[in-house]
XYZ file of C-alpha atoms in Angstrom:
767
model
C 112.080 80.463 85.346
C 114.870 82.996 84.855
C 117.463 82.843 87.650
C 119.668 85.868 88.173
C 123.010 85.871 89.956
C 122.525 85.040 93.695
C 124.122 88.338 94.754
C 121.131 90.191 93.310
C 118.961 88.894 96.142
C 120.461 91.648 98.266
C 119.079 94.378 96.022
C 115.702 94.684 97.721
C 117.471 95.363 101.009
C 120.121 97.707 99.645
C 117.798 99.855 97.564
C 115.116 100.692 100.146
C 113.327 103.808 98.903
C 111.943 106.207 101.471
C 108.837 107.362 99.630
C 105.024 107.221 99.498
C 102.624 106.692 96.572
C 99.069 107.264 95.360
C 95.581 105.764 94.963
C 92.137 107.109 94.101
C 90.566 109.416 96.702
C 87.160 110.420 97.868
C 86.636 114.089 97.067
C 84.829 116.335 99.511
C 85.234 119.376 97.356
C 88.444 120.313 95.600
C 90.423 123.460 96.268
C 93.240 124.237 93.875
C 96.479 124.494 95.837
C 98.965 124.954 93.030
C 99.824 123.715 89.568
C 99.023 119.985 89.541
C 98.031 119.976 93.236
C 94.578 119.955 94.826
C 93.064 119.744 98.271
C 91.066 116.527 98.528
C 90.120 114.677 101.706
C 90.828 110.943 101.764
C 87.958 108.853 103.165
C 87.297 109.773 106.792
C 89.267 113.038 106.811
C 87.523 116.317 107.653
C 90.320 118.942 107.631
C 91.833 120.967 110.453
C 89.179 123.711 110.279
C 86.594 121.248 111.552
C 88.877 120.173 114.410
C 89.814 123.608 115.747
C 86.192 124.704 115.708
C 85.742 122.599 118.852
C 89.317 122.511 120.137
C 90.292 126.178 120.176
C 93.059 126.079 122.845
C 94.850 123.225 121.075
C 94.315 125.007 117.765
C 95.972 128.159 119.074
C 98.994 126.221 120.306
C 99.244 124.358 117.013
C 98.939 127.530 114.908
C 102.250 128.790 116.296
C 104.083 125.506 115.812
C 106.490 124.326 113.153
C 103.976 121.649 112.211
C 101.525 124.365 111.184
C 104.227 125.936 108.999
C 105.679 122.735 107.552
C 104.396 123.720 104.091
C 102.833 127.054 103.132
C 101.785 128.832 99.974
C 104.449 131.429 99.149
C 103.238 134.915 100.030
C 104.631 138.093 101.604
C 103.550 136.768 105.020
C 105.195 133.341 104.664
C 108.414 134.182 102.782
C 111.208 134.718 105.294
C 114.007 135.109 102.755
C 115.379 138.255 101.253
C 114.259 138.586 97.636
C 116.112 141.786 96.948
C 117.805 140.865 93.686
C 121.328 140.559 95.042
C 123.487 137.620 94.010
C 123.183 135.348 97.023
C 125.721 132.572 96.623
C 128.741 132.844 94.382
C 126.922 134.999 91.852
C 125.094 132.050 90.251
C 121.853 132.384 92.212
C 119.608 135.424 92.373
C 116.396 135.752 94.394
C 114.199 138.681 93.416
C 110.657 140.056 93.222
C 108.804 140.884 90.044
C 105.639 142.793 90.800
C 104.152 140.726 93.653
C 105.813 137.408 92.794
C 109.010 135.923 94.232
C 111.369 134.324 91.727
C 114.758 132.671 91.622
C 117.295 132.601 88.812
C 119.724 129.674 88.700
C 121.002 126.765 86.624
C 118.283 124.531 85.154
C 118.384 120.875 84.088
C 120.236 121.771 80.870
C 122.887 123.785 82.691
C 121.537 127.155 81.505
C 120.330 130.048 83.648
C 116.539 130.186 83.990
C 113.886 131.861 86.129
C 111.524 129.929 88.424
C 108.546 131.216 90.440
C 108.482 130.382 94.151
C 105.283 128.406 94.806
C 105.628 127.072 98.370
C 107.782 127.438 101.471
C 108.994 124.461 103.542
C 109.618 124.997 107.240
C 110.535 128.128 109.142
C 113.453 127.568 111.538
C 116.423 127.337 111.517
C 116.073 127.411 107.738
C 113.367 127.808 105.161
C 113.331 126.039 101.802
C 111.440 126.867 98.624
C 109.581 124.843 96.004
C 109.212 125.715 92.342
C 106.887 124.077 89.767
C 108.618 121.919 87.185
C 105.820 120.738 84.934
C 103.707 117.578 85.002
C 102.653 118.313 88.577
C 106.244 118.013 89.826
C 107.808 120.388 92.327
C 111.513 120.710 93.005
C 113.251 122.063 96.109
C 115.782 124.818 95.409
C 119.388 124.004 96.329
C 119.662 127.331 98.181
C 117.866 127.946 101.469
C 117.333 130.888 103.793
C 119.103 130.803 107.154
C 116.325 132.122 109.403
C 118.409 132.316 112.571
C 119.130 135.794 113.950
C 121.953 137.688 112.292
C 123.837 137.563 115.600
C 123.994 133.773 115.195
C 125.129 133.933 111.572
C 121.650 133.829 110.078
C 119.539 136.081 107.816
C 121.377 134.941 104.692
C 121.051 132.641 101.691
C 123.281 129.571 101.699
C 123.849 126.512 99.534
C 122.526 123.202 100.799
C 125.084 121.411 98.610
C 128.284 123.454 98.766
C 130.446 120.596 97.538
C 131.531 121.029 93.930
C 130.766 118.680 91.084
C 126.973 118.306 91.253
C 126.059 118.733 87.600
C 122.748 118.518 85.725
C 121.814 114.868 85.369
C 123.333 113.952 88.732
C 120.716 112.443 91.092
C 121.669 115.099 93.662
C 121.274 118.029 91.266
C 118.365 120.163 92.360
C 116.409 119.379 89.183
C 116.747 115.598 89.628
C 114.686 112.953 91.386
C 116.340 113.205 94.811
C 115.068 116.778 95.130
C 111.504 116.121 93.943
C 109.073 117.281 96.624
C 106.232 114.942 95.591
C 108.255 111.827 96.353
C 110.921 112.922 98.841
C 109.255 115.407 101.211
C 105.524 115.640 100.674
C 104.079 112.846 102.805
C 105.649 114.179 106.014
C 105.019 117.883 105.400
C 101.274 117.615 104.667
C 98.295 115.701 106.056
C 96.380 113.011 104.199
C 98.718 113.306 101.243
C 98.440 111.091 98.183
C 101.259 111.356 95.644
C 99.237 110.025 92.665
C 102.038 109.382 90.199
C 101.024 108.076 86.770
C 103.887 106.026 85.360
C 102.344 105.962 81.875
C 102.358 109.765 81.507
C 105.071 110.386 84.118
C 102.935 113.019 85.804
C 101.886 113.767 89.380
C 98.385 114.703 90.529
C 99.276 115.132 94.180
C 96.543 115.907 96.715
C 96.392 116.652 100.417
C 93.722 116.995 103.049
C 95.665 119.783 104.769
C 98.670 121.556 103.334
C 100.584 121.262 106.604
C 101.006 118.786 109.471
C 97.569 119.256 111.007
C 95.346 117.505 113.556
C 94.574 114.360 111.573
C 98.253 113.696 110.862
C 98.647 112.678 114.512
C 95.124 111.877 115.710
C 93.941 110.014 112.628
C 90.972 110.645 110.347
C 88.417 112.737 112.227
C 85.046 111.920 110.649
C 84.199 109.246 113.226
C 85.171 111.595 116.040
C 82.914 114.315 114.648
C 80.086 111.790 114.426
C 80.741 110.787 118.041
C 80.590 114.396 119.195
C 77.498 115.245 117.191
C 75.605 112.140 118.343
C 75.839 112.961 122.046
C 79.209 111.347 122.735
C 78.029 107.762 123.262
C 80.312 105.582 125.368
C 79.845 102.720 122.938
C 82.163 104.357 120.361
C 85.725 103.386 121.375
C 88.405 106.038 121.782
C 85.855 108.752 120.938
C 86.107 107.789 117.290
C 89.845 108.513 117.017
C 92.970 106.398 116.820
C 93.872 105.076 120.302
C 96.126 107.540 122.096
C 98.032 104.933 124.076
C 98.779 107.188 127.058
C 95.488 107.599 128.861
C 95.194 104.166 130.456
C 93.355 104.305 133.760
C 95.759 104.203 136.701
C 98.922 104.956 134.720
C 101.272 107.428 136.442
C 104.861 108.500 137.009
C 106.110 107.247 140.354
C 108.151 109.131 142.944
C 111.937 109.403 142.693
C 113.575 106.097 143.585
C 116.862 105.605 145.445
C 118.745 106.664 142.306
C 116.726 109.855 141.981
C 114.821 108.664 138.883
C 111.069 108.308 138.350
C 109.535 105.224 136.738
C 106.408 105.102 134.603
C 103.819 102.759 136.059
C 101.248 101.444 133.618
C 100.929 99.663 130.259
C 103.444 100.266 127.485
C 102.737 103.307 125.321
C 104.207 102.161 122.029
C 101.413 103.794 120.046
C 102.688 107.269 120.918
C 106.133 106.557 119.478
C 104.546 104.889 116.446
C 102.476 108.040 115.946
C 105.632 110.147 115.515
C 107.837 107.484 113.910
C 106.621 107.614 110.277
C 107.972 111.153 109.901
C 110.803 111.016 112.424
C 112.568 107.864 111.221
C 114.602 106.792 108.225
C 112.184 104.453 106.482
C 110.322 103.659 103.292
C 106.543 103.677 103.026
C 104.805 100.385 102.334
C 101.281 101.742 102.026
C 99.659 104.794 100.491
C 98.998 106.729 103.671
C 98.869 105.200 107.126
C 96.633 105.209 110.167
C 98.010 107.316 112.992
C 99.338 105.184 115.811
C 99.411 101.885 113.936
C 102.620 99.887 114.460
C 105.459 101.361 112.427
C 106.323 98.066 110.734
C 102.747 97.721 109.469
C 103.066 100.803 107.284
C 106.811 101.339 106.854
C 110.026 99.394 106.533
C 112.568 101.085 108.813
C 116.295 101.350 108.323
C 118.361 99.438 110.848
C 121.695 100.649 112.246
C 123.328 100.470 108.823
C 126.927 101.612 108.504
C 126.131 104.521 106.181
C 123.537 105.847 108.647
C 124.889 105.112 112.145
C 128.233 104.642 113.810
C 128.829 101.149 115.182
C 127.923 102.282 118.706
C 124.525 103.423 117.423
C 125.168 107.162 117.306
C 123.682 108.859 114.285
C 125.943 109.571 111.343
C 123.664 110.475 108.445
C 120.357 112.343 108.571
C 118.283 109.646 110.281
C 116.028 111.879 112.403
C 115.166 110.720 115.944
C 113.324 107.415 116.241
C 116.137 105.022 115.292
C 118.274 106.610 118.021
C 115.485 106.774 120.583
C 114.677 103.074 120.218
C 118.225 102.290 121.402
C 117.837 104.309 124.574
C 117.257 103.339 128.174
C 114.530 105.986 128.101
C 112.539 104.008 125.551
C 113.074 100.831 127.559
C 111.794 102.614 130.691
C 108.571 103.653 128.967
C 109.313 107.267 128.065
C 107.505 108.552 124.952
C 107.923 111.648 122.802
C 105.239 113.753 124.494
C 106.822 113.274 127.918
C 109.412 115.819 126.787
C 107.868 117.599 123.780
C 104.737 119.715 123.666
C 101.988 117.747 121.955
C 100.464 120.692 120.075
C 102.844 123.634 120.238
C 106.557 124.000 119.655
C 109.223 123.443 122.243
C 109.811 121.286 125.265
C 107.640 120.903 128.340
C 110.167 122.789 130.447
C 113.101 125.134 129.928
C 116.718 123.989 129.882
C 117.508 121.096 132.207
C 113.990 121.309 133.570
C 112.681 118.916 130.964
C 115.065 116.221 132.241
C 114.326 117.134 135.863
C 110.773 115.915 135.349
C 112.133 112.389 135.861
C 115.685 112.957 137.130
C 115.966 114.607 140.535
C 117.583 118.000 139.933
C 119.123 118.012 143.412
C 121.225 115.024 142.373
C 121.703 115.472 138.631
C 121.614 119.219 137.943
C 124.603 119.892 140.153
C 128.320 120.372 139.584
C 128.986 117.207 141.623
C 127.264 115.287 138.832
C 128.213 117.076 135.629
C 131.588 118.435 136.879
C 131.222 121.729 135.046
C 130.326 125.274 136.020
C 126.678 125.453 137.018
C 124.583 127.215 134.399
C 127.229 126.876 131.667
C 126.686 125.276 128.266
C 128.738 122.295 129.431
C 126.358 121.816 132.366
C 123.340 121.288 130.116
C 122.085 117.692 130.107
C 121.962 117.613 126.311
C 125.628 118.566 125.987
C 126.830 115.241 127.377
C 123.830 112.982 126.815
C 122.374 114.262 123.528
C 125.303 115.565 121.455
C 124.271 117.328 118.268
C 125.263 117.086 114.627
C 124.542 119.725 111.998
C 122.465 118.791 108.966
C 121.251 120.895 106.044
C 123.960 123.447 106.702
C 122.602 125.041 109.883
C 120.219 122.602 111.571
C 121.683 121.144 114.780
C 119.862 117.949 115.720
C 120.376 116.046 118.935
C 121.024 112.327 119.213
C 118.040 110.817 121.032
C 119.792 107.675 122.274
C 120.590 109.471 125.572
C 123.888 107.657 125.962
C 126.668 108.227 128.476
C 130.026 109.607 127.312
C 132.483 106.861 126.362
C 135.567 108.542 124.861
C 137.762 105.433 124.635
C 135.130 103.481 122.763
C 134.366 106.426 120.492
C 138.041 106.831 119.632
C 138.337 103.127 118.824
C 135.237 103.135 116.606
C 135.794 106.506 114.963
C 132.505 107.875 116.293
C 131.882 111.130 118.121
C 131.907 111.785 121.866
C 131.075 114.934 123.850
C 134.275 114.725 125.913
C 136.409 114.520 122.794
C 134.432 117.324 121.156
C 135.248 119.778 123.948
C 138.601 118.365 125.040
C 140.064 117.153 121.766
C 143.548 118.349 122.662
C 143.598 116.164 125.794
C 142.553 112.983 123.997
C 140.563 109.895 124.868
C 142.862 108.545 127.590
C 142.650 111.754 129.651
C 138.877 111.915 129.212
C 138.411 108.278 130.149
C 140.584 108.599 133.227
C 138.663 111.678 134.387
C 135.319 109.917 134.039
C 136.571 106.876 135.915
C 137.975 109.104 138.667
C 134.524 110.663 139.073
C 132.991 107.230 139.576
C 131.371 106.739 136.220
C 133.376 103.772 134.973
C 131.177 100.911 136.068
C 127.989 101.875 134.235
C 129.385 103.606 131.162
C 129.827 100.465 129.094
C 126.589 101.207 127.197
C 126.057 100.108 123.590
C 127.139 96.546 124.339
C 126.515 95.804 120.688
C 129.081 98.323 119.395
C 132.031 95.928 119.166
C 129.940 93.315 117.370
C 128.526 95.704 114.784
C 131.970 97.133 114.142
C 133.442 93.653 113.674
C 130.564 92.572 111.450
C 130.849 95.607 109.219
C 134.596 95.085 108.815
C 134.415 91.266 108.695
C 136.947 91.093 111.517
C 138.082 87.812 113.084
C 135.474 86.580 115.551
C 132.754 88.817 114.126
C 130.272 85.985 113.678
C 130.583 84.936 117.336
C 130.176 88.525 118.549
C 127.100 89.053 116.378
C 125.467 85.854 117.628
C 126.150 86.926 121.221
C 124.611 90.320 120.519
C 121.479 88.736 119.097
C 121.167 86.428 122.091
C 121.476 89.187 124.707
C 117.988 90.500 125.624
C 119.656 93.517 127.197
C 120.432 94.865 123.749
C 117.694 96.980 122.155
C 115.662 95.220 119.439
C 116.945 97.517 116.685
C 120.548 96.565 117.561
C 119.738 92.851 117.709
C 118.008 93.200 114.343
C 121.082 94.880 112.879
C 123.330 92.102 114.164
C 121.047 89.532 112.527
C 121.155 91.386 109.216
C 124.966 91.450 109.373
C 125.024 87.677 109.786
C 124.227 87.564 106.070
C 127.970 88.139 105.637
C 128.816 84.974 107.604
C 126.537 82.202 106.344
C 126.958 78.939 108.217
C 125.631 76.841 111.077
C 126.055 79.306 114.006
C 124.573 82.187 112.025
C 121.704 80.047 110.761
C 120.824 78.957 114.293
C 120.664 82.587 115.433
C 118.602 83.581 112.410
C 116.172 80.731 112.988
C 115.685 81.887 116.578
C 115.335 85.506 115.486
C 112.412 84.650 113.203
C 110.432 83.586 116.286
C 111.285 86.635 118.408
C 108.435 88.654 119.907
C 109.929 91.917 118.594
C 109.059 92.719 114.958
C 112.340 94.608 114.492
C 114.250 91.441 115.380
C 112.183 89.314 113.004
C 112.825 91.849 110.230
C 116.582 91.661 110.835
C 116.440 87.868 110.755
C 114.707 87.879 107.359
C 117.345 90.231 105.971
C 120.104 88.024 107.364
C 118.784 85.043 105.395
C 119.284 86.699 102.000
C 122.341 84.650 100.878
C 120.946 81.202 101.724
C 119.838 78.664 99.083
C 116.168 78.261 98.094
C 115.690 75.069 100.120
C 116.748 76.798 103.333
C 114.619 79.838 102.570
C 111.582 77.675 101.879
C 112.000 75.826 105.163
C 112.387 78.945 107.284
C 110.396 81.657 105.580
C 107.134 80.121 104.433
C 105.782 80.350 107.998
C 106.901 84.003 108.107
C 104.779 85.174 105.160
C 101.879 85.309 107.616
C 103.744 87.542 110.080
C 101.519 90.256 111.619
C 104.030 92.961 110.657
C 103.768 93.869 106.979
C 107.450 94.840 106.735
C 108.483 91.365 107.921
C 106.140 89.269 105.810
C 106.740 91.114 102.553
C 110.532 90.802 102.785
C 110.088 87.102 103.509
C 107.811 86.740 100.476
C 110.331 88.581 98.294
C 113.117 86.169 99.218
C 110.785 83.276 98.436
C 109.927 84.518 94.945
C 112.053 81.800 93.355
C 110.114 79.045 95.138
C 108.410 76.461 92.953
C 104.771 77.144 92.015
C 103.651 74.218 94.183
C 104.985 76.027 97.264
C 103.226 79.324 96.556
C 100.524 79.301 99.201
C 97.809 81.916 99.522
C 99.627 83.720 102.393
C 102.742 83.811 100.208
C 100.870 85.218 97.210
C 99.160 87.800 99.412
C 102.423 88.945 101.011
C 104.204 89.106 97.648
C 101.334 91.212 96.283
C 101.843 93.608 99.206
C 105.551 93.800 98.368
C 104.809 94.618 94.723
C 102.318 97.301 95.776
C 104.935 98.834 98.079
C 107.452 99.027 95.242
C 104.854 100.457 92.881
C 104.269 103.327 95.318
C 107.708 104.499 94.220
C 107.251 103.593 90.564
C 109.029 106.735 89.351
C 112.218 105.679 91.117
C 114.741 103.546 89.216
C 115.478 101.636 92.432
C 111.925 100.335 92.574
C 111.980 99.472 88.881
C 115.146 97.489 89.592
C 113.532 95.593 92.463
C 110.481 94.773 90.361
C 112.614 93.759 87.388
C 114.498 91.248 89.541
C 111.186 89.874 90.805
C 109.691 89.457 87.315
C 112.849 87.621 86.236
C 112.657 85.230 89.172
C 108.974 84.619 88.461
C 109.898 83.671 84.903
C 108.586 86.734 83.029
C 111.761 87.729 81.182
C 109.970 90.112 78.831
C 108.416 92.094 81.676
C 111.711 92.035 83.572
C 113.602 93.444 80.587
C 111.069 96.254 80.034
C 111.122 97.199 83.716
C 114.915 97.222 83.929
C 115.148 99.288 80.761
C 112.817 101.824 82.373
C 115.198 102.005 85.339
C 118.228 102.910 83.249
C 116.223 105.256 81.019
C 115.206 107.180 84.139
C 118.845 107.381 85.200
C 121.598 106.301 82.778
C 124.113 106.481 85.645
C 122.128 103.967 87.738
C 124.646 101.152 87.468
C 122.664 98.610 89.507
C 119.925 98.658 86.870
C 122.396 98.160 84.040
C 124.216 95.351 85.868
C 120.948 93.530 86.535
C 119.760 93.915 82.950
C 123.107 92.597 81.752
C 122.753 89.633 84.108
C 119.329 88.927 82.623
C 120.929 88.912 79.178
C 123.694 86.652 80.517
C 121.089 84.143 81.701
C 119.637 84.148 78.184
C 123.031 83.814 76.477
C 122.883 87.371 75.072
C 126.404 88.366 76.079
C 126.862 90.869 73.267
C 123.812 92.856 74.412
C 125.004 92.604 77.997
C 128.344 94.120 76.992
C 126.665 97.019 75.185
C 124.486 97.837 78.194
C 127.457 97.767 80.556
C 129.734 99.880 78.360
C 127.024 102.515 78.060
C 126.558 102.478 81.837
C 130.312 102.755 82.437
C 130.402 105.824 80.203
C 127.552 107.413 82.176
C 129.122 106.544 85.546
C 132.895 106.667 85.012
C 133.618 106.491 88.744
C 131.633 103.295 89.392
C 133.672 100.155 89.983
C 130.717 97.768 90.087
C 129.826 98.215 86.424
C 133.483 97.687 85.421
C 133.487 94.452 87.401
C 130.295 93.271 85.690
C 131.754 94.186 82.310
C 134.874 92.151 83.087
C 132.768 89.071 83.840
C 130.917 89.506 80.553
C 134.217 89.717 78.678
C 135.507 86.587 80.431
C 132.433 84.691 79.270
C 133.280 85.753 75.719
C 136.870 84.530 76.084
C 138.360 88.059 75.995
C 140.587 87.682 79.048
C 143.039 90.485 78.297
C 140.246 93.052 78.046
C 138.614 91.606 81.150
C 141.809 91.973 83.151
C 141.935 95.696 82.301
C 138.359 96.141 83.542
C 139.059 94.198 86.738
C 142.015 96.462 87.450
C 139.777 99.504 86.933
C 137.080 98.057 89.184
C 139.554 97.395 91.995
C 141.056 100.883 91.701
C 137.668 102.631 91.631
C 136.188 100.666 94.555
C 138.900 99.796 97.090
C 136.145 99.154 99.653
C 135.028 96.065 97.678
C 137.321 93.079 98.427
C 135.657 90.909 95.764
C 137.039 93.174 93.024
C 140.589 92.755 94.323
C 140.029 89.009 94.680
C 138.871 88.696 91.075
C 141.706 90.898 89.793
C 144.300 88.921 91.772
C 142.895 85.646 90.486
C 143.000 86.907 86.900
C 146.617 88.003 87.320
C 147.549 84.605 88.765
C 145.856 82.676 86.006
C 147.577 84.857 83.399
C 150.972 84.072 84.924
C 151.656 87.416 86.612
C 152.045 85.750 89.980
C 154.132 88.338 91.787
C 151.640 91.060 90.942
C 148.751 88.779 91.936
C 150.244 88.175 95.386
C 150.903 91.888 95.861
C 147.313 92.790 94.975
C 145.872 90.153 97.302
C 148.181 91.052 100.203
C 147.259 94.731 99.997
C 143.558 93.901 99.751
C 143.800 91.573 102.750
C 145.525 94.323 104.710
C 142.507 96.577 104.036
C 139.995 93.772 104.623
C 141.546 91.450 107.237
C 138.252 89.626 107.772
C 137.655 88.583 104.162
C 137.861 84.805 103.853
C 138.243 84.560 100.078
C 141.282 86.843 100.050
C 142.931 84.756 102.762
C 142.005 81.478 101.073
C 143.565 82.714 97.834
C 146.713 83.837 99.650
C 147.045 80.460 101.408
C 146.648 78.584 98.136
C 148.925 80.800 96.057
C 151.634 81.029 98.733
C 151.731 77.229 98.988
C 151.901 76.867 95.226
C 154.770 79.376 95.142
C 156.665 77.454 97.809
C 156.157 80.173 100.424
C 155.157 77.740 103.164
C 155.773 80.125 106.057
C 153.652 82.845 104.469
C 150.947 80.284 103.684
C 150.933 79.202 107.325
C 150.558 82.819 108.492
C 147.549 83.361 106.228
C 146.080 80.023 107.290
C 146.294 81.048 110.947
C 144.530 84.323 110.137
C 141.874 82.356 108.281
C 141.326 80.013 111.213
C 140.842 82.962 113.558
C 137.914 84.275 111.545
C 135.527 81.525 112.638
C 137.359 79.028 114.839
C 134.118 77.282 115.809
C 132.791 77.098 112.276
C 135.380 75.639 109.866
C 134.357 75.311 106.276
C 131.130 77.227 106.748
C 131.509 79.464 103.758
C 128.852 78.934 101.081
C 130.184 81.107 98.261
C 131.630 79.569 95.138
C 135.404 79.696 94.825
C 135.993 78.602 91.257
C 136.527 82.029 89.779
C 135.653 85.729 89.795
C 131.937 85.043 89.311
C 131.826 83.222 92.630
C 131.698 86.613 94.263
């Protein structure tokens, strides 16, 4: 069995791909929809025409909605943009008409100007995007979009979705590259019953949909059984009228009267299915199955992102484009039983009431929609509920989206964490102290603590002293939302040891699937014996997302331990990765798996595919080089890494891997140069500084080594290896007082867990 470096176990978590894939379909008659695209109903689907024939009022509401216009064939009636031939953005993009066809002229994959026909439109407001055919059934989204807002609001213009300079052909973000491919990045949430149908052998798509847009069966599930129910006299014996359970029509469920706080409570069974119905397209996630049944639990069909530091601030506010569900699941609203359709129209666009009226459905307007509550001029923008409780961030240039965690303003905490806050947005010149004092004076201090997990996630991300204890406390507090507890568990992977392991063990048995998922992710750095003990029972977990990640971590288990549930769950994991087979990230994940299963030849071929698809994909090159290292092929490893470094000159990780390869060949001077480059290119990675400092020390440049390690420890005060090196080197240099200072800092990191670190310390490869 081929064993790769232990750090590569993290890859399947880091490189989650948010895509869907394809399988064979049942055709009910094919209608050509575009080059390489056809309309084809999956089994059980009937198409929206059949639905609206009996549900005309709902059909009329839906026809005017954004869902109905999520994807449309380009035509004079659907194109909102101006195609008048004028240079739209900087003179390098021209949108024009030729006869009756809309075209765009811009830079192609080779860097030359070329013309592309507009085939489809995506969305309508506040912007509209455009798709062009790119051969082999592939469609690419243009990097320029139409601002469809009124001219009085700055709209009715073309604008660049990627105004930052430096995105060149070959870059993954260039509009001709994989991150802008409609078939894999957009399609499954903009159409109904979509199957991507990618053929890895020919590298072609044969994408199909049941409906071009987000139609009835996207939310209600396949309709054939419902049609049969209706046509057979509507027998009571067919559950849920032949549709996916709605989850909100339980007999006796109701919203109670306003309580003493002026807030209504929902009385009745939980309505998780309604949130799960919206979640697949309103969450940051990756698909695990080819299509999904409407209303099934999210973690059965998708693996969701947790509150990762690139996506959310430590207090849970959204940072990147994460849509709504990850925020909503943190909210007191979700805990109280509120679901999406309590506020949003189920079939049409818009909210169920105007302005603050939507909140007044459950919050007594006589108490909350008053200046005595919001402390601003009645009827002003500042007096809107969303201004303080759902602050917005702008994505895609012009699209303001509101944070659905419904949190209370907390300016002091926001200032400490570097996150946003509505008070600081409007009163930046007065600062956090003034804002905090004003809120406390108004009587809001006692219940504004909110996001109890914020300090723990911040400490865990930064590896601050006491982080492990804070994370364990966060996990143990049932008052924290499951997604936050799951995130804390995943961060415990950075602090392996007895306290963390106890929390992870408990998390695996939690009733919440999110928490169990976080616990599995937190176990990634542990040795095979520990994983076997804890995770073999988990491969039978009812949530697919949980059991397949457990099976993936167990891939290195001995053949004798590979039970049928394990083999079944691992097969599901492989199928999930193969849904995204055109992505180098999935090829990487599969390559690591084949290596751990002992198939070095298959692993090598798969990893080579990854770097052929994207020569700048350093993770693929590093993993292939590590495979060669395990086989003693250091010369080939060096060639792969040097080629990758040339393709990604700004990547520190590949320089670090190259340095380790050179060390193994006894070329220490060259390795030291690469370690210096790695540390300079990636100052956020303390292991690169640690390795560089160690190399300097061993080569006799002790003053420089201490300087490098001190500066790195200043940036990363919670990194144990840096402190351990400083303690050791200061003692050896006779700097006993400095050694004592570093030792005290080291002791503060985990005072209740001395000696818990499991990483190797013998040299650079220990990290």
